[in-house]
Structures are given as structure tokens and as C-alpha cells.
PDB file of C-alpha atoms in Angstrom:
ATOM      1  CA  UNK R   1      10.614  -6.512   5.369  1.00 41.00           C
ATOM      2  CA  UNK R   2       9.671  -8.793   8.194  1.00 47.00           C
ATOM      3  CA  UNK R   3       7.109  -7.844  10.725  1.00 60.00           C
ATOM      4  CA  UNK R   4       7.576  -8.263  14.260  1.00 65.00           C
ATOM      5  CA  UNK R   5       5.208 -10.068  16.352  1.00 72.00           C
ATOM      6  CA  UNK R   6       2.424  -8.748  18.912  1.00 76.00           C
ATOM      7  CA  UNK R   7       0.454 -10.564  21.375  1.00 81.00           C
ATOM      8  CA  UNK R   8      -2.148 -11.018  22.089  1.00 86.00           C
ATOM      9  CA  UNK R   9      -3.780 -10.649  18.596  1.00 91.00           C
ATOM     10  CA  UNK R  10      -7.075  -9.643  20.383  1.00 94.00           C
ATOM     11  CA  UNK R  11      -7.751  -8.830  23.916  1.00 95.00           C
ATOM     12  CA  UNK R  12     -11.179  -8.039  25.561  1.00 96.00           C
ATOM     13  CA  UNK R  13     -11.335  -6.480  28.945  1.00 96.00           C
ATOM     14  CA  UNK R  14     -13.958  -4.499  31.162  1.00 97.00           C
ATOM     15  CA  UNK R  15     -13.784  -0.797  31.729  1.00 97.00           C
ATOM     16  CA  UNK R  16     -11.331  -0.023  34.546  1.00 97.00           C
ATOM     17  CA  UNK R  17      -8.962  -2.965  34.191  1.00 97.00           C
ATOM     18  CA  UNK R  18      -5.435  -2.549  32.730  1.00 97.00           C
ATOM     19  CA  UNK R  19      -4.478  -3.929  29.323  1.00 97.00           C
ATOM     20  CA  UNK R  20      -0.881  -5.035  28.444  1.00 96.00           C
ATOM     21  CA  UNK R  21       0.236  -5.638  24.677  1.00 96.00           C
ATOM     22  CA  UNK R  22       3.514  -7.058  23.853  1.00 95.00           C
ATOM     23  CA  UNK R  23       5.617  -6.654  20.822  1.00 93.00           C
ATOM     24  CA  UNK R  24       8.931  -8.383  19.470  1.00 93.00           C
ATOM     25  CA  UNK R  25      11.118  -7.097  16.689  1.00 92.00           C
ATOM     26  CA  UNK R  26      13.891  -8.597  14.793  1.00 90.00           C
ATOM     27  CA  UNK R  27      16.765  -6.157  14.201  1.00 89.00           C
ATOM     28  CA  UNK R  28      18.491  -3.487  16.133  1.00 90.00           C
ATOM     29  CA  UNK R  29      16.775  -0.443  16.540  1.00 91.00           C
ATOM     30  CA  UNK R  30      17.082   3.301  17.517  1.00 91.00           C
ATOM     31  CA  UNK R  31      13.665   3.684  18.415  1.00 92.00           C
ATOM     32  CA  UNK R  32      10.376   1.972  18.727  1.00 94.00           C
ATOM     33  CA  UNK R  33       6.899   3.552  18.343  1.00 95.00           C
ATOM     34  CA  UNK R  34       3.497   2.713  19.374  1.00 97.00           C
ATOM     35  CA  UNK R  35       0.499   3.563  17.247  1.00 97.00           C
ATOM     36  CA  UNK R  36      -3.409   3.370  17.730  1.00 97.00           C
ATOM     37  CA  UNK R  37      -5.757   2.927  14.943  1.00 96.00           C
ATOM     38  CA  UNK R  38      -9.559   3.345  15.302  1.00 93.00           C
ATOM     39  CA  UNK R  39     -11.709   1.124  13.266  1.00 84.00           C
ATOM     40  CA  UNK R  40      -9.371   1.097  10.053  1.00 72.00           C
ATOM     41  CA  UNK R  41      -8.763   4.800  10.182  1.00 83.00           C
ATOM     42  CA  UNK R  42      -5.361   6.639  10.135  1.00 89.00           C
ATOM     43  CA  UNK R  43      -2.704   6.038  12.717  1.00 94.00           C
ATOM     44  CA  UNK R  44      -2.562   7.955  15.862  1.00 95.00           C
ATOM     45  CA  UNK R  45       0.995   8.210  17.361  1.00 95.00           C
ATOM     46  CA  UNK R  46       1.259   7.316  21.080  1.00 97.00           C
ATOM     47  CA  UNK R  47       4.554   7.229  22.364  1.00 97.00           C
ATOM     48  CA  UNK R  48       8.207   6.736  20.929  1.00 95.00           C
ATOM     49  CA  UNK R  49      10.707   5.082  23.166  1.00 96.00           C
ATOM     50  CA  UNK R  50      14.524   5.343  22.338  1.00 94.00           C
ATOM     51  CA  UNK R  51      16.791   2.385  22.424  1.00 94.00           C
ATOM     52  CA  UNK R  52      18.581   3.744  25.480  1.00 95.00           C
ATOM     53  CA  UNK R  53      15.227   4.039  27.492  1.00 96.00           C
ATOM     54  CA  UNK R  54      13.832   1.382  29.232  1.00 97.00           C
ATOM     55  CA  UNK R  55      10.412   2.878  30.595  1.00 98.00           C
ATOM     56  CA  UNK R  56       8.288   5.767  29.242  1.00 97.00           C
ATOM     57  CA  UNK R  57       5.011   7.110  30.698  1.00 96.00           C
ATOM     58  CA  UNK R  58       2.255   9.438  28.876  1.00 96.00           C
ATOM     59  CA  UNK R  59      -0.872   9.772  30.952  1.00 97.00           C
ATOM     60  CA  UNK R  60      -2.446   6.475  31.369  1.00 97.00           C
ATOM     61  CA  UNK R  61       0.183   4.662  29.107  1.00 98.00           C
ATOM     62  CA  UNK R  62       3.253   2.986  30.096  1.00 98.00           C
ATOM     63  CA  UNK R  63       5.822   1.744  27.617  1.00 98.00           C
ATOM     64  CA  UNK R  64       8.728  -0.535  28.486  1.00 98.00           C
ATOM     65  CA  UNK R  65      11.595  -1.791  26.059  1.00 97.00           C
ATOM     66  CA  UNK R  66      14.093  -4.508  26.534  1.00 97.00           C
ATOM     67  CA  UNK R  67      16.593  -4.553  23.640  1.00 95.00           C
ATOM     68  CA  UNK R  68      18.374  -7.422  24.905  1.00 95.00           C
ATOM     69  CA  UNK R  69      15.111  -9.390  24.280  1.00 95.00           C
ATOM     70  CA  UNK R  70      14.179  -7.212  21.200  1.00 94.00           C
ATOM     71  CA  UNK R  71      10.716  -6.691  23.150  1.00 95.00           C
ATOM     72  CA  UNK R  72       8.450  -3.773  24.000  1.00 96.00           C
ATOM     73  CA  UNK R  73       5.111  -3.670  26.147  1.00 97.00           C
ATOM     74  CA  UNK R  74       2.490  -1.105  26.235  1.00 97.00           C
ATOM     75  CA  UNK R  75       0.433  -1.050  29.277  1.00 98.00           C
ATOM     76  CA  UNK R  76      -2.937   0.989  29.312  1.00 98.00           C
ATOM     77  CA  UNK R  77      -4.102   1.743  32.962  1.00 98.00           C
ATOM     78  CA  UNK R  78      -7.890   2.144  34.045  1.00 98.00           C
ATOM     79  CA  UNK R  79      -9.166   1.460  30.364  1.00 97.00           C
ATOM     80  CA  UNK R  80     -12.209   3.144  28.894  1.00 97.00           C
ATOM     81  CA  UNK R  81     -14.364   2.148  26.363  1.00 97.00           C
ATOM     82  CA  UNK R  82     -13.113   4.911  24.065  1.00 96.00           C
ATOM     83  CA  UNK R  83      -9.833   2.899  24.248  1.00 97.00           C
ATOM     84  CA  UNK R  84     -11.227   0.158  22.070  1.00 97.00           C
ATOM     85  CA  UNK R  85      -8.975   0.293  18.846  1.00 97.00           C
ATOM     86  CA  UNK R  86      -6.009  -1.569  17.290  1.00 96.00           C
ATOM     87  CA  UNK R  87      -2.424  -0.992  18.722  1.00 96.00           C
ATOM     88  CA  UNK R  88       0.757  -1.321  16.591  1.00 96.00           C
ATOM     89  CA  UNK R  89       4.171  -1.104  17.329  1.00 96.00           C
ATOM     90  CA  UNK R  90       6.737   0.057  14.779  1.00 95.00           C
ATOM     91  CA  UNK R  91      10.541  -0.294  14.990  1.00 93.00           C
ATOM     92  CA  UNK R  92      12.992   1.743  12.819  1.00 89.00           C
ATOM     93  CA  UNK R  93      15.251  -1.028  11.714  1.00 77.00           C
ATOM     94  CA  UNK R  94      18.508   0.259  13.073  1.00 71.00           C
ATOM     95  CA  UNK R  95      17.811   3.830  12.510  1.00 68.00           C
ATOM     96  CA  UNK R  96      16.357   3.934   9.083  1.00 76.00           C
ATOM     97  CA  UNK R  97      13.442   5.970   8.520  1.00 81.00           C
ATOM     98  CA  UNK R  98      11.415   3.049   7.354  1.00 88.00           C
ATOM     99  CA  UNK R  99       9.180   1.489  10.001  1.00 92.00           C
ATOM    100  CA  UNK R 100       8.608  -2.186  10.346  1.00 92.00           C
ATOM    101  CA  UNK R 101       4.874  -2.747  11.964  1.00 94.00           C
ATOM    102  CA  UNK R 102       4.169  -5.452  14.338  1.00 92.00           C
ATOM    103  CA  UNK R 103       0.922  -7.223  13.488  1.00 92.00           C
ATOM    104  CA  UNK R 104      -1.028  -5.522  16.045  1.00 93.00           C
ATOM    105  CA  UNK R 105      -3.481  -6.174  19.021  1.00 95.00           C
ATOM    106  CA  UNK R 106      -7.218  -5.564  18.733  1.00 95.00           C
ATOM    107  CA  UNK R 107      -8.344  -4.328  22.081  1.00 97.00           C
ATOM    108  CA  UNK R 108     -11.871  -4.043  23.131  1.00 97.00           C
ATOM    109  CA  UNK R 109     -12.921  -2.304  26.372  1.00 97.00           C
ATOM    110  CA  UNK R 110     -16.444  -3.254  27.419  1.00 96.00           C
ATOM    111  CA  UNK R 111     -18.269  -0.936  29.275  1.00 93.00           C
TER     112      UNK R 111
ATOM    113  CA  UNK Y   1       3.413  17.793  14.724  1.00 75.00           C
ATOM    114  CA  UNK Y   2       2.664  18.094  10.820  1.00 84.00           C
ATOM    115  CA  UNK Y   3      -1.021  17.917   9.927  1.00 91.00           C
ATOM    116  CA  UNK Y   4      -1.409  15.467   6.853  1.00 95.00           C
ATOM    117  CA  UNK Y   5      -4.384  15.659   4.535  1.00 95.00           C
ATOM    118  CA  UNK Y   6      -5.215  12.645   2.388  1.00 97.00           C
ATOM    119  CA  UNK Y   7      -7.627  12.589  -0.266  1.00 97.00           C
ATOM    120  CA  UNK Y   8      -9.948  10.823  -1.147  1.00 97.00           C
ATOM    121  CA  UNK Y   9     -10.850   9.317   2.459  1.00 96.00           C
ATOM    122  CA  UNK Y  10     -12.472   6.336   0.411  1.00 96.00           C
ATOM    123  CA  UNK Y  11     -13.445   5.037  -3.007  1.00 97.00           C
ATOM    124  CA  UNK Y  12     -14.968   2.092  -4.755  1.00 97.00           C
ATOM    125  CA  UNK Y  13     -13.474   1.630  -8.072  1.00 96.00           C
ATOM    126  CA  UNK Y  14     -14.025  -0.911 -10.969  1.00 96.00           C
ATOM    127  CA  UNK Y  15     -11.286  -3.267 -11.739  1.00 96.00           C
ATOM    128  CA  UNK Y  16      -9.046  -2.470 -14.302  1.00 97.00           C
ATOM    129  CA  UNK Y  17      -9.342   1.507 -13.525  1.00 97.00           C
ATOM    130  CA  UNK Y  18      -6.509   3.474 -11.818  1.00 97.00           C
ATOM    131  CA  UNK Y  19      -6.857   5.842  -8.839  1.00 97.00           C
ATOM    132  CA  UNK Y  20      -4.578   8.428  -7.529  1.00 98.00           C
ATOM    133  CA  UNK Y  21      -4.295   9.226  -3.798  1.00 98.00           C
ATOM    134  CA  UNK Y  22      -2.919  12.685  -2.760  1.00 98.00           C
ATOM    135  CA  UNK Y  23      -1.100  13.482   0.428  1.00 97.00           C
ATOM    136  CA  UNK Y  24      -0.734  17.273   1.415  1.00 97.00           C
ATOM    137  CA  UNK Y  25       1.443  18.351   4.546  1.00 96.00           C
ATOM    138  CA  UNK Y  26       1.090  21.729   6.119  1.00 95.00           C
ATOM    139  CA  UNK Y  27       4.897  22.039   6.437  1.00 92.00           C
ATOM    140  CA  UNK Y  28       7.897  20.979   4.451  1.00 92.00           C
ATOM    141  CA  UNK Y  29       9.137  17.559   5.588  1.00 90.00           C
ATOM    142  CA  UNK Y  30      12.098  15.472   4.273  1.00 86.00           C
ATOM    143  CA  UNK Y  31      10.676  12.024   4.324  1.00 88.00           C
ATOM    144  CA  UNK Y  32       7.298  10.711   2.960  1.00 94.00           C
ATOM    145  CA  UNK Y  33       6.168   7.132   2.930  1.00 96.00           C
ATOM    146  CA  UNK Y  34       3.287   5.079   1.323  1.00 97.00           C
ATOM    147  CA  UNK Y  35       1.932   2.132   3.180  1.00 97.00           C
ATOM    148  CA  UNK Y  36      -0.664  -0.464   2.354  1.00 97.00           C
ATOM    149  CA  UNK Y  37      -2.982  -2.040   4.886  1.00 96.00           C
ATOM    150  CA  UNK Y  38      -4.697  -5.119   3.608  1.00 95.00           C
ATOM    151  CA  UNK Y  39      -8.065  -6.070   5.301  1.00 93.00           C
ATOM    152  CA  UNK Y  40      -7.497  -7.275   9.204  1.00 90.00           C
ATOM    153  CA  UNK Y  41      -3.622  -6.828   8.625  1.00 92.00           C
ATOM    154  CA  UNK Y  42      -0.721  -4.563   9.637  1.00 93.00           C
ATOM    155  CA  UNK Y  43       0.964  -2.138   7.550  1.00 95.00           C
ATOM    156  CA  UNK Y  44       3.613  -2.777   4.770  1.00 95.00           C
ATOM    157  CA  UNK Y  45       5.577  -0.332   3.434  1.00 96.00           C
ATOM    158  CA  UNK Y  46       5.135   0.361  -0.346  1.00 97.00           C
ATOM    159  CA  UNK Y  47       7.870   2.990  -1.089  1.00 96.00           C
ATOM    160  CA  UNK Y  48       9.458   6.169   0.030  1.00 95.00           C
ATOM    161  CA  UNK Y  49       8.560   9.140  -1.950  1.00 94.00           C
ATOM    162  CA  UNK Y  50      11.895  11.151  -2.818  1.00 85.00           C
ATOM    163  CA  UNK Y  51      11.503  14.783  -3.689  1.00 87.00           C
ATOM    164  CA  UNK Y  52      12.855  15.524  -7.176  1.00 83.00           C
ATOM    165  CA  UNK Y  53      13.920  11.765  -7.846  1.00 85.00           C
ATOM    166  CA  UNK Y  54      12.200   8.468  -8.330  1.00 88.00           C
ATOM    167  CA  UNK Y  55      10.638   6.652  -5.605  1.00 93.00           C
ATOM    168  CA  UNK Y  56      12.488   3.887  -3.895  1.00 94.00           C
ATOM    169  CA  UNK Y  57      10.195   0.652  -3.696  1.00 96.00           C
ATOM    170  CA  UNK Y  58      10.027  -2.009  -1.453  1.00 95.00           C
ATOM    171  CA  UNK Y  59      10.319  -5.629  -2.462  1.00 95.00           C
ATOM    172  CA  UNK Y  60       7.142  -6.807  -3.831  1.00 96.00           C
ATOM    173  CA  UNK Y  61       5.933  -3.456  -5.070  1.00 97.00           C
ATOM    174  CA  UNK Y  62       6.948  -1.868  -8.677  1.00 96.00           C
ATOM    175  CA  UNK Y  63       6.564   1.315 -10.179  1.00 96.00           C
ATOM    176  CA  UNK Y  64       4.451   0.266 -12.903  1.00 97.00           C
ATOM    177  CA  UNK Y  65       1.732  -0.755 -10.586  1.00 98.00           C
ATOM    178  CA  UNK Y  66       2.131   1.948  -7.743  1.00 98.00           C
ATOM    179  CA  UNK Y  67       3.615   5.225  -9.483  1.00 97.00           C
ATOM    180  CA  UNK Y  68       4.484   7.976  -7.010  1.00 97.00           C
ATOM    181  CA  UNK Y  69       5.119  11.507  -7.459  1.00 95.00           C
ATOM    182  CA  UNK Y  70       6.760  13.981  -4.996  1.00 95.00           C
ATOM    183  CA  UNK Y  71       7.110  17.481  -6.762  1.00 94.00           C
ATOM    184  CA  UNK Y  72       7.829  19.350  -3.634  1.00 94.00           C
ATOM    185  CA  UNK Y  73       8.340  18.981  -0.071  1.00 93.00           C
ATOM    186  CA  UNK Y  74       4.848  19.143   0.977  1.00 95.00           C
ATOM    187  CA  UNK Y  75       2.985  16.883  -1.612  1.00 96.00           C
ATOM    188  CA  UNK Y  76       3.021  13.511  -2.871  1.00 97.00           C
ATOM    189  CA  UNK Y  77       0.751  11.036  -4.969  1.00 97.00           C
ATOM    190  CA  UNK Y  78       0.199   7.426  -5.185  1.00 98.00           C
ATOM    191  CA  UNK Y  79      -1.423   5.874  -7.938  1.00 98.00           C
ATOM    192  CA  UNK Y  80      -2.786   2.361  -7.790  1.00 98.00           C
ATOM    193  CA  UNK Y  81      -3.030   1.346 -11.475  1.00 98.00           C
ATOM    194  CA  UNK Y  82      -4.940  -1.492 -13.318  1.00 97.00           C
ATOM    195  CA  UNK Y  83      -6.733  -2.461 -10.115  1.00 97.00           C
ATOM    196  CA  UNK Y  84      -7.962  -5.768  -8.994  1.00 96.00           C
ATOM    197  CA  UNK Y  85     -10.130  -6.812  -6.119  1.00 95.00           C
ATOM    198  CA  UNK Y  86      -6.642  -7.845  -4.278  1.00 96.00           C
ATOM    199  CA  UNK Y  87      -5.962  -4.169  -4.388  1.00 97.00           C
ATOM    200  CA  UNK Y  88      -8.686  -3.505  -1.808  1.00 97.00           C
ATOM    201  CA  UNK Y  89      -6.951  -1.957   1.202  1.00 97.00           C
ATOM    202  CA  UNK Y  90      -6.410   1.345   3.248  1.00 96.00           C
ATOM    203  CA  UNK Y  91      -3.367   3.347   1.786  1.00 97.00           C
ATOM    204  CA  UNK Y  92      -1.723   5.634   4.113  1.00 97.00           C
ATOM    205  CA  UNK Y  93       0.825   8.443   3.704  1.00 97.00           C
ATOM    206  CA  UNK Y  94       3.243   9.223   6.542  1.00 96.00           C
ATOM    207  CA  UNK Y  95       5.739  11.883   7.155  1.00 94.00           C
ATOM    208  CA  UNK Y  96       9.029  12.055   8.942  1.00 88.00           C
ATOM    209  CA  UNK Y  97      10.918  14.998  10.165  1.00 79.00           C
ATOM    210  CA  UNK Y  98      14.351  13.443   9.184  1.00 75.00           C
ATOM    211  CA  UNK Y  99      15.465  14.223  12.600  1.00 78.00           C
ATOM    212  CA  UNK Y 100      16.782  11.385  14.498  1.00 78.00           C
ATOM    213  CA  UNK Y 101      14.217   9.914  17.327  1.00 82.00           C
ATOM    214  CA  UNK Y 102      11.024  12.096  16.211  1.00 85.00           C
ATOM    215  CA  UNK Y 103       7.891  10.204  15.443  1.00 90.00           C
ATOM    216  CA  UNK Y 104       6.312   9.541  12.099  1.00 92.00           C
ATOM    217  CA  UNK Y 105       3.067  10.788  11.577  1.00 93.00           C
ATOM    218  CA  UNK Y 106       0.252   9.475   9.448  1.00 95.00           C
ATOM    219  CA  UNK Y 107      -2.582  10.668   7.498  1.00 93.00           C
ATOM    220  CA  UNK Y 108      -6.148   9.365   7.748  1.00 94.00           C
ATOM    221  CA  UNK Y 109      -5.540   7.016   5.085  1.00 96.00           C
ATOM    222  CA  UNK Y 110      -7.785   5.994   1.795  1.00 97.00           C
ATOM    223  CA  UNK Y 111     -10.099   3.248   2.086  1.00 96.00           C
ATOM    224  CA  UNK Y 112     -10.054   1.470  -1.512  1.00 97.00           C
ATOM    225  CA  UNK Y 113     -12.513  -1.085  -2.452  1.00 96.00           C
ATOM    226  CA  UNK Y 114     -12.358  -2.622  -5.925  1.00 96.00           C
ATOM    227  CA  UNK Y 115     -15.222  -4.363  -7.246  1.00 93.00           C
TER     228      UNK Y 115
END
């Protein structure tokens, strides 16, 4: 399977700042999911956005989806040190249950 | 969402040996998957664990190296056989409800190091 791209690969910000991560994918999708991974542990599901949705919010998280560009973004507002983690997008390849993961963004939030 | 228990959480093994990783879900699920995450990399799907039939492997992964069992709708195992240092990775299981547009959930992973 071909992985999507994410940028930036690494992002370092100060507490209170916003963090934006971008993701691109290659095939048509039914939905795209964002996950967080703390220090090599399991993945925590953050948000699922459907292909007919353009924007979705959950607390301090905002996800956008542009199917014409095959891209998505994750915005974390008012970041905290506890947000330090790697963030991955995963697309479902046209409705298959199989997920194709992006390369991930390693976010560091400095106190 | 389903609660997924994965065991062991980590292990250090000698090359040439095999290790079986278990994934237990607290409810019946249609789909179970096994992923590998090599150091500093993203996740790559190894195979889909099919209940009552042979697993479906992705390109680059073979049954002899990664045999998988799925005896029922709540349990699966992945064996990493004849291990070499290149197999040092995090192995994760995930579950999917099978319903459209529902999130896939992951276990905490097994961190495997081969000496």
C-alpha cells in the first residue's frame, strides 16, 4: 500500500500556540481518521471525518478535509505540553476497512 | 468503543526464536487487523485476521513469517517467526466494527526487540 504524506514531519511550538499538521492521500476515500501516539505506545483515535464533510471539531481539535486536493489538516488550538505526541492521519482507500497511514508529524509542545 | 488488550506489552527476544502476540477484545468485532510500526516510521498493515478462515496478507508479508489465528470474534494472535533484528518493531492490533464510517481502534501495541 502507498502511504500518504504528512507535513511537517516535526513541529516544535510553545504552550498556548496553535499547531497545524497536514496530510495528503492518494485514493478516493469514504473517511479519513486522525490518531495520536504517545511515545511509541498505542494509537488513540481523535477524529473521523467523512468524505462529504469539510470540517469537524472536537474540543481543541479542528479537522478539515479537501477531497478535490486529497488533503486534510489537523489544527490543535491553545496547545499544552500534554499534546506532545506523534499525530497520524489514516485514510480508508475508497471504503475498504484497511487503513493507509500517513508518515506522521512529531509534535513537541514546550512548556 | 471496544476495549482492546494486547499481550505482551514488550519483549526482548533472541534471533531465530518466535513470539506470539495476543489481542483480546471485550466485544465481538467483525474485523481485526495487525500492523507493524518500525522504529521512527508509520504503521504498515500486515494482514487482516479473518474469523474461521485464513488471514489475508498484504504485499510483502507472508504466512510463514507472520502466522495469524482468529478462532473467534473477540481474539486473535500474531506470531513473529524466526526473528531477526529487522523484526524489531511495535506490533499493533486494531478492530473495526464493520459499520460504515466508524473509527478503527487500536491496542496499546507490543514493543519487540530482537538481539
